XYZ file of C-alpha atoms in Angstrom:
222
model
C -30.707 98.855 86.771
C -29.630 95.601 88.433
C -28.614 97.502 91.577
C -32.007 99.191 91.714
C -33.781 95.860 91.172
C -31.765 94.249 93.953
C -32.631 97.152 96.245
C -36.361 96.908 95.473
C -36.457 93.117 95.850
C -34.388 92.958 99.054
C -36.151 90.930 101.803
C -36.447 93.917 104.135
C -38.475 95.923 101.582
C -40.369 93.059 99.967
C -43.779 93.956 101.536
C -43.501 97.442 100.093
C -42.435 96.152 96.679
C -45.448 93.823 96.662
C -47.736 96.758 97.523
C -46.269 98.763 94.626
C -46.742 95.827 92.258
C -50.385 95.496 93.351
C -50.953 99.139 92.417
C -49.677 98.482 88.894
C -51.750 95.314 88.556
C -54.988 96.840 89.861
C -54.498 99.994 87.787
C -53.876 97.967 84.632
C -56.942 95.791 85.235
C -59.087 98.888 85.794
C -57.912 100.461 82.523
C -58.573 97.268 80.547
C -61.964 96.742 82.204
C -63.056 100.307 81.382
C -62.078 99.786 77.748
C -64.482 96.842 77.538
C -67.202 98.760 79.392
C -67.051 97.114 82.833
C -65.363 99.107 85.579
C -63.448 97.228 88.282
C -64.646 99.760 90.836
C -68.248 98.794 90.048
C -67.467 95.090 90.427
C -66.008 95.889 93.854
C -69.188 97.630 94.847
C -68.510 101.110 93.486
C -68.651 103.625 96.275
C -69.295 102.249 99.747
C -71.314 104.563 101.968
C -68.692 105.345 104.595
C -70.757 108.136 106.079
C -73.071 105.940 108.162
C -72.306 103.523 111.007
C -72.151 99.845 110.096
C -72.493 96.564 111.958
C -69.087 95.640 110.575
C -66.105 96.746 112.622
C -63.945 96.608 109.495
C -66.232 99.024 107.616
C -66.300 101.371 110.612
C -62.502 101.293 110.795
C -62.243 102.042 107.072
C -64.797 104.837 107.508
C -62.572 106.474 110.116
C -59.503 106.244 107.883
C -61.370 107.137 104.685
C -62.782 110.314 106.161
C -63.414 111.743 102.686
C -65.490 108.747 101.653
C -63.598 108.344 98.361
C -64.567 105.385 96.137
C -63.359 102.036 97.439
C -60.926 101.392 94.581
C -59.267 104.794 94.973
C -59.041 104.248 98.734
C -57.312 100.888 98.234
C -54.814 102.378 95.764
C -54.172 105.286 98.121
C -53.600 102.909 101.032
C -51.231 100.677 99.041
C -49.321 103.641 97.652
C -48.859 105.330 101.000
C -47.798 102.076 102.663
C -45.282 101.353 99.889
C -43.696 104.814 99.789
C -43.589 105.115 103.581
C -42.008 101.679 103.943
C -39.239 102.388 101.434
C -38.487 105.708 103.135
C -38.337 104.089 106.585
C -35.881 101.468 105.391
C -33.750 104.046 103.553
C -33.473 106.137 106.714
C -32.740 103.026 108.788
C -29.913 102.047 106.395
C -28.298 105.471 106.754
C -28.512 105.366 110.555
C -27.556 101.780 111.411
C -29.010 99.182 109.087
C -32.339 98.039 107.613
C -35.079 97.022 110.015
C -36.691 93.575 109.918
C -39.479 93.551 107.345
C -42.167 92.975 109.996
C -41.003 95.897 112.141
C -40.777 98.198 109.145
C -44.244 97.120 107.959
C -45.809 97.898 111.338
C -44.108 101.300 111.373
C -45.291 101.976 107.827
C -48.890 101.131 108.768
C -48.769 103.437 111.793
C -47.421 106.302 109.695
C -49.712 105.620 106.721
C -53.024 105.703 108.589
C -53.039 109.457 109.411
C -51.602 110.256 105.964
C -54.354 108.300 104.198
C -56.998 109.881 106.422
C -55.787 113.382 105.508
C -55.340 112.538 101.822
C -58.794 110.984 101.416
C -60.442 114.193 102.593
C -58.418 116.235 100.103
C -58.997 113.856 97.190
C -62.751 113.689 97.868
C -62.993 117.438 97.322
C -61.303 117.427 93.917
C -62.326 114.195 92.163
C -65.649 113.963 90.290
C -68.173 111.741 92.000
C -69.133 108.612 90.124
C -72.614 107.115 90.382
C -74.022 108.584 93.580
C -76.096 106.323 95.788
C -76.845 109.298 98.057
C -79.272 110.717 95.481
C -80.104 107.300 93.990
C -79.401 106.210 90.442
C -83.104 106.408 89.634
C -83.009 110.171 90.247
C -80.765 110.580 87.209
C -83.369 109.150 84.819
C -84.888 112.065 82.931
C -81.734 114.193 83.238
C -79.831 115.550 80.239
C -76.139 114.714 80.017
C -73.234 114.740 77.596
C -71.455 111.754 76.060
C -67.840 111.942 77.272
C -66.716 108.441 76.257
C -68.418 107.193 73.126
C -69.974 106.734 70.753
C -72.944 105.199 72.539
C -74.558 102.331 70.682
C -76.201 99.039 71.607
C -72.824 97.403 72.375
C -70.442 98.014 75.283
C -71.479 101.086 77.292
C -69.774 104.457 77.149
C -69.797 107.240 79.719
C -72.186 110.155 80.131
C -71.565 113.218 82.281
C -74.803 114.260 83.982
C -75.665 116.631 86.836
C -78.185 115.706 89.530
C -80.781 118.046 91.028
C -78.142 119.422 93.417
C -75.747 120.279 90.609
C -73.304 117.489 91.480
C -71.811 115.930 88.366
C -71.748 112.150 87.845
C -70.103 109.989 85.201
C -72.371 107.036 84.485
C -72.331 104.045 82.142
C -74.811 104.348 79.293
C -75.857 102.729 76.016
C -78.030 104.048 73.194
C -81.701 103.074 73.068
C -82.491 100.146 70.722
C -83.997 102.399 68.047
C -81.294 105.065 68.337
C -78.440 105.677 65.922
C -74.927 105.823 67.461
C -74.469 108.884 69.673
C -70.968 110.374 69.213
C -68.838 111.907 71.934
C -70.052 115.420 72.764
C -73.716 114.636 71.981
C -76.291 115.858 74.502
C -78.491 112.934 75.503
C -81.533 112.275 77.639
C -81.314 109.381 80.095
C -84.648 107.620 79.607
C -84.176 104.345 81.502
C -81.639 102.257 83.380
C -80.739 98.622 83.904
C -78.769 98.288 87.130
C -75.962 100.850 86.881
C -76.286 101.189 83.107
C -78.494 103.899 81.636
C -80.330 104.000 78.318
C -79.919 107.246 76.388
C -81.477 108.995 73.396
C -80.435 112.210 71.686
C -81.836 115.205 73.584
C -84.365 117.427 71.849
C -83.351 121.070 71.345
C -85.768 122.322 73.997
C -84.108 120.093 76.586
C -80.585 121.341 75.919
C -79.127 123.422 78.767
C -78.304 127.104 78.348
C -74.999 126.711 80.195
C -71.903 125.583 78.236
C -71.310 121.826 78.179
C -68.016 120.171 79.141
C -66.851 119.988 75.527
C -67.800 123.637 74.924
C -65.923 124.731 78.059
C -62.842 122.870 76.827
C -62.784 125.116 73.769
């Protein structure tokens, strides 16, 4: 274990070790924040619209790399992970050939190699991950839609999560609380989104006539 720790903390791989540590820190913060009902990805701006030109050169550069337009937090984790893994591999190969490269040289090489890898990976990930709150259709368009409580129960306290499809059939996972007069809504309950406050929706139990004929997520799981 001490040999591995010395290898990971060696000066020539320190940038890549720091990147790996940042992944653990950011991931842990995101998990804790979701447990208390406030997602880190939302505090960072949720999903940035990478599909349209911007006045910012930085945003345009990120748009080119993040060709899939994945949420900003996932893009950052993907970038850090690719940079870290690539850097360790470069230094391992360099050790076998002659000796480790200077940290700066290895970091530049890792960035050059990581950019096309992240660009390819973002497109793949964007096709398989569920979309969170979609600003393409507008959050207001989800009011009046029927969804299913996937993280609950919903009450008047910290928000849970509701899975809801928009008019195009794209599924979104949105923050929601129960209406003031509503009893707690357990996980698996079909709810009607009746209002919203920012990115948080207000939900009530859906009437029978509003329930969809297609199986819900929980029914499909069985």
